Amino acid sequence: GDSVTQMEGPVTLSEEAFLTINCTYTATGYPSLFWYVQYPGEGLQLLLKATKADDKGSNKGFEATYRKETTSFHLEKGSVQVSDSAVYFCALYHNQGGKLIFGQGTELSVKP
Amino acid sequence: DGGITQSPKYLFRKEGQNVTLSCEQNLNHDAMYWYRQDPGQGLRLIYYSQIVNDFQKGDIAEGYSVSREKKESFPLTVTSAQKNPTAFYLCASSRGQGGYTEAFFGQGTRLTVV
């Protein structure tokens, strides 16, 4: 079945460092891909999305490109801030079946 | 304001009891989802519903039950058959198949067995 795999955390970075969180997926066809962010004690918020191959999603300095050939959707940010500390989830939605499936999440901690 | 509301925020259950978690949305979304979140395990899908009066099991449905009698409501019952119910439960909604863009989440319910 469909699945999403993320790099394990926690990831600890200094402020202004470059961030990459890896995400790969397994799915038939062409799912839509998402990154969600979760702050402590809260629900999830959509960070960015891409609905077809080679699409680049971007928001708040974060970017991810839908790579069909490598089945990947890695999250990047050029310069992280302390306020970016949160748990990040990669997810896919398959229109056939209507399931929204998440990876295990990657905790990011940014130190001043 | 449109949104998705979960209640209560904290819930305590005794061994052998059934409890029901509420999830209501006023976004006019067709699809609704229930997830369970445990530390280090991400979100696991319990049940989902694409339309009123219809729902499907997710990956960890055993010990849970749902109903979808109204478009805006998707309550989750944690039954006594669920052996390890202590977790953070998240409800989400979205437009249905064919119109999907993103899912919106509630603030979650933290269930603790005492």
Tab-separated table of C-alpha atoms in Angstrom:
chain	number	residue	atom	x	y	z
A	1	GLY	CA	0.000	0.000	0.000
A	2	ASP	CA	0.876	3.679	-0.023
A	3	SER	CA	3.448	4.858	2.509
A	4	VAL	CA	5.638	7.820	3.462
A	5	THR	CA	9.098	7.630	5.020
A	6	GLN	CA	10.860	10.580	6.645
A	7	MET	CA	14.316	10.993	8.054
A	8	GLU	CA	14.436	10.368	11.762
A	9	GLY	CA	14.843	13.165	14.224
A	10	PRO	CA	15.391	15.034	16.286
A	11	VAL	CA	17.277	17.457	14.104
A	12	THR	CA	19.119	20.178	16.001
A	13	LEU	CA	20.449	23.218	14.154
A	14	SER	CA	21.828	26.621	14.994
A	15	GLU	CA	19.915	29.699	13.903
A	16	GLU	CA	20.569	30.636	10.238
A	17	ALA	CA	21.702	27.109	9.337
A	18	PHE	CA	20.462	25.309	6.219
A	19	LEU	CA	17.705	22.753	6.728
A	20	THR	CA	16.923	19.590	4.787
A	21	ILE	CA	14.374	17.020	5.935
A	22	ASN	CA	14.177	14.017	3.620
A	23	CYS	CA	10.881	12.466	2.586
A	24	THR	CA	10.283	9.580	0.199
A	25	TYR	CA	7.037	7.914	-0.701
A	26	THR	CA	5.609	4.740	-2.167
A	27	ALA	CA	2.407	5.019	-4.162
A	28	THR	CA	0.876	4.009	-7.431
A	29	GLY	CA	-0.063	6.722	-9.869
A	30	TYR	CA	0.318	10.393	-9.050
A	31	PRO	CA	-0.503	11.364	-5.478
A	32	SER	CA	-0.488	14.903	-4.147
A	33	LEU	CA	2.277	15.619	-1.630
A	34	PHE	CA	2.259	17.846	1.443
A	35	TRP	CA	4.348	19.128	4.298
A	36	TYR	CA	2.547	19.890	7.561
A	37	VAL	CA	3.949	21.504	10.707
A	38	GLN	CA	2.886	20.860	14.299
A	39	TYR	CA	3.703	23.172	17.183
A	40	PRO	CA	3.621	21.768	20.742
A	41	GLY	CA	0.159	20.728	21.933
A	42	GLU	CA	-1.549	21.756	18.711
A	43	GLY	CA	-3.012	20.234	15.583
A	44	LEU	CA	-1.281	20.263	12.219
A	45	GLN	CA	-1.057	23.200	9.835
A	46	LEU	CA	-0.372	22.950	6.123
A	47	LEU	CA	3.060	24.315	5.272
A	48	LEU	CA	3.216	23.655	1.512
A	49	LYS	CA	1.994	21.290	-1.158
A	50	ALA	CA	2.623	20.023	-4.698
A	51	THR	CA	0.088	18.233	-6.825
A	52	LYS	CA	2.099	16.962	-9.797
A	53	ALA	CA	5.600	15.970	-10.794
A	54	ASP	CA	8.204	18.783	-10.878
A	55	ASP	CA	5.905	21.162	-8.981
A	56	LYS	CA	7.645	23.201	-6.301
A	57	GLY	CA	5.693	24.118	-3.189
A	58	SER	CA	6.893	27.054	-1.118
A	59	ASN	CA	5.833	29.004	1.952
A	60	LYS	CA	7.551	31.049	4.697
A	61	GLY	CA	10.982	30.348	3.173
A	62	PHE	CA	10.425	26.591	3.037
A	63	GLU	CA	10.501	24.756	-0.300
A	64	ALA	CA	9.970	21.221	-1.565
A	65	THR	CA	9.975	19.822	-5.107
A	66	TYR	CA	7.889	16.845	-6.219
A	67	ARG	CA	10.392	14.433	-7.782
A	68	LYS	CA	8.610	11.567	-9.488
A	69	GLU	CA	11.821	9.860	-10.652
A	70	THR	CA	13.167	9.550	-7.113
A	71	THR	CA	9.738	9.442	-5.384
A	72	SER	CA	10.879	12.217	-3.060
A	73	PHE	CA	9.607	15.491	-1.607
A	74	HIS	CA	12.446	16.823	0.532
A	75	LEU	CA	11.823	19.934	2.652
A	76	GLU	CA	14.456	22.710	2.580
A	77	LYS	CA	14.983	26.120	4.093
A	78	GLY	CA	18.010	28.292	3.561
A	79	SER	CA	18.168	29.930	6.986
A	80	VAL	CA	16.201	28.558	9.928
A	81	GLN	CA	14.968	30.580	12.885
A	82	VAL	CA	14.240	29.614	16.487
A	83	SER	CA	10.528	30.010	15.698
A	84	ASP	CA	10.804	27.154	13.156
A	85	SER	CA	11.225	24.669	16.002
A	86	ALA	CA	8.372	22.184	15.581
A	87	VAL	CA	7.562	18.720	14.254
A	88	TYR	CA	7.337	18.432	10.465
A	89	PHE	CA	5.234	15.792	8.714
A	90	CYS	CA	5.373	14.703	5.110
A	91	ALA	CA	2.096	13.356	3.720
A	92	LEU	CA	0.501	12.070	0.545
A	93	TYR	CA	-3.070	12.035	-0.679
A	94	HIS	CA	-4.200	9.559	-3.276
A	95	ASN	CA	-7.350	10.515	-5.095
A	96	GLN	CA	-8.112	6.861	-5.689
A	97	GLY	CA	-9.262	5.690	-2.281
A	98	GLY	CA	-9.190	9.078	-0.613
A	99	LYS	CA	-6.623	8.266	2.105
A	100	LEU	CA	-4.346	10.918	3.572
A	101	ILE	CA	-1.192	9.184	4.799
A	102	PHE	CA	1.559	10.673	6.982
A	103	GLY	CA	5.177	9.942	7.657
A	104	GLN	CA	6.410	9.517	11.202
A	105	GLY	CA	7.351	13.166	11.652
A	106	THR	CA	10.704	14.861	12.177
A	107	GLU	CA	11.289	17.043	15.209
A	108	LEU	CA	13.324	20.166	14.504
A	109	SER	CA	14.991	22.167	17.274
A	110	VAL	CA	16.690	25.448	16.383
A	111	LYS	CA	19.078	26.951	18.926
A	112	PRO	CA	19.932	30.673	19.110
B	1	ASP	CA	-15.164	31.638	11.452
B	2	GLY	CA	-14.913	28.356	9.577
B	3	GLY	CA	-12.959	25.590	11.175
B	4	ILE	CA	-12.823	22.201	12.785
B	5	THR	CA	-13.456	21.747	16.501
B	6	GLN	CA	-12.528	18.838	18.692
B	7	SER	CA	-13.773	18.347	22.220
B	8	PRO	CA	-12.869	17.838	24.934
B	9	LYS	CA	-9.228	18.899	24.889
B	10	TYR	CA	-8.378	16.489	27.713
B	11	LEU	CA	-10.234	13.276	28.527
B	12	PHE	CA	-9.689	10.660	31.180
B	13	ARG	CA	-11.030	7.143	30.906
B	14	LYS	CA	-11.199	4.342	33.395
B	15	GLU	CA	-10.305	0.823	32.402
B	16	GLY	CA	-13.215	-0.903	30.662
B	17	GLN	CA	-15.095	2.275	29.736
B	18	ASN	CA	-16.099	3.482	26.323
B	19	VAL	CA	-15.507	7.149	25.581
B	20	THR	CA	-16.540	9.310	22.637
B	21	LEU	CA	-14.446	12.094	21.144
B	22	SER	CA	-16.274	14.837	19.306
B	23	CYS	CA	-15.265	16.349	15.967
B	24	GLU	CA	-17.322	19.055	14.248
B	25	GLN	CA	-16.548	21.088	11.129
B	26	ASN	CA	-18.332	23.998	9.485
B	27	LEU	CA	-16.200	24.051	6.338
B	28	ASN	CA	-18.752	22.140	4.281
B	29	HIS	CA	-16.159	19.436	3.701
B	30	ASP	CA	-17.235	16.014	2.489
B	31	ALA	CA	-14.282	14.053	3.885
B	32	MET	CA	-13.284	13.591	7.512
B	33	TYR	CA	-10.478	11.645	9.166
B	34	TRP	CA	-9.377	10.403	12.587
B	35	TYR	CA	-5.718	9.924	13.463
B	36	ARG	CA	-3.905	8.695	16.510
B	37	GLN	CA	-0.555	10.224	17.435
B	38	ASP	CA	1.939	8.508	19.716
B	39	PRO	CA	5.436	9.821	20.481
B	40	GLY	CA	7.867	8.902	17.723
B	41	GLN	CA	5.208	7.165	15.595
B	42	GLY	CA	3.702	9.993	13.633
B	43	LEU	CA	0.022	9.977	12.703
B	44	ARG	CA	-1.730	6.696	12.135
B	45	LEU	CA	-5.082	6.614	10.369
B	46	ILE	CA	-7.939	5.110	12.392
B	47	TYR	CA	-11.024	5.735	10.228
B	48	TYR	CA	-11.977	8.022	7.392
B	49	SER	CA	-15.169	9.026	5.683
B	50	GLN	CA	-15.580	10.427	2.181
B	51	ILE	CA	-19.306	11.050	2.414
B	52	VAL	CA	-22.205	11.024	4.863
B	53	ASN	CA	-23.315	7.556	6.003
B	54	ASP	CA	-20.154	5.931	4.716
B	55	PHE	CA	-16.747	5.331	6.289
B	56	GLN	CA	-13.724	3.061	5.905
B	57	LYS	CA	-11.230	1.511	8.267
B	58	GLY	CA	-7.751	2.948	8.335
B	59	ASP	CA	-4.602	1.174	9.432
B	60	ILE	CA	-5.446	0.809	13.148
B	61	ALA	CA	-9.248	0.571	13.399
B	62	GLU	CA	-9.406	-2.241	15.942
B	63	GLY	CA	-10.962	-1.086	19.218
B	64	TYR	CA	-12.489	2.047	17.672
B	65	SER	CA	-15.828	2.859	16.083
B	66	VAL	CA	-17.215	5.892	14.216
B	67	SER	CA	-20.422	7.199	12.734
B	68	ARG	CA	-21.118	9.769	10.036
B	69	GLU	CA	-24.797	10.640	10.286
B	70	LYS	CA	-24.260	14.327	9.471
B	71	LYS	CA	-21.834	15.990	7.108
B	72	GLU	CA	-20.404	18.225	9.801
B	73	SER	CA	-19.878	15.600	12.511
B	74	PHE	CA	-17.618	12.538	12.777
B	75	PRO	CA	-17.459	11.261	16.400
B	76	LEU	CA	-14.941	8.616	17.404
B	77	THR	CA	-15.674	6.065	20.129
B	78	VAL	CA	-12.758	4.441	21.876
B	79	THR	CA	-14.112	1.131	23.134
B	80	SER	CA	-12.942	-1.068	25.976
B	81	ALA	CA	-11.493	-3.382	23.312
B	82	GLN	CA	-8.749	-0.827	22.613
B	83	LYS	CA	-5.987	-2.083	24.885
B	84	ASN	CA	-3.734	0.942	24.790
B	85	PRO	CA	-5.914	4.002	24.220
B	86	THR	CA	-3.707	6.633	25.856
B	87	ALA	CA	-2.697	8.929	22.988
B	88	PHE	CA	-3.297	12.247	21.264
B	89	TYR	CA	-6.211	12.051	18.812
B	90	LEU	CA	-6.515	14.361	15.822
B	91	CYS	CA	-9.496	14.915	13.579
B	92	ALA	CA	-9.226	16.437	10.110
B	93	SER	CA	-11.499	17.362	7.236
B	94	SER	CA	-11.066	18.099	3.561
B	95	ARG	CA	-12.943	18.421	0.318
B	96	GLY	CA	-13.665	14.981	-1.053
B	97	GLN	CA	-12.131	13.058	-3.893
B	98	GLY	CA	-11.888	15.047	-7.085
B	99	GLY	CA	-11.791	18.336	-5.226
B	100	TYR	CA	-9.082	17.669	-2.696
B	101	THR	CA	-6.686	20.489	-1.865
B	102	GLU	CA	-5.590	20.125	1.748
B	103	ALA	CA	-6.754	18.829	5.105
B	104	PHE	CA	-7.634	21.057	8.042
B	105	PHE	CA	-6.973	19.798	11.546
B	106	GLY	CA	-8.577	20.279	14.911
B	107	GLN	CA	-6.553	21.066	18.025
B	108	GLY	CA	-6.660	17.482	19.222
B	109	THR	CA	-7.927	15.522	22.216
B	110	ARG	CA	-5.498	13.995	24.677
B	111	LEU	CA	-6.946	10.788	26.091
B	112	THR	CA	-5.486	9.232	29.220
B	113	VAL	CA	-6.481	5.954	30.830
B	114	VAL	CA	-6.501	6.154	34.625
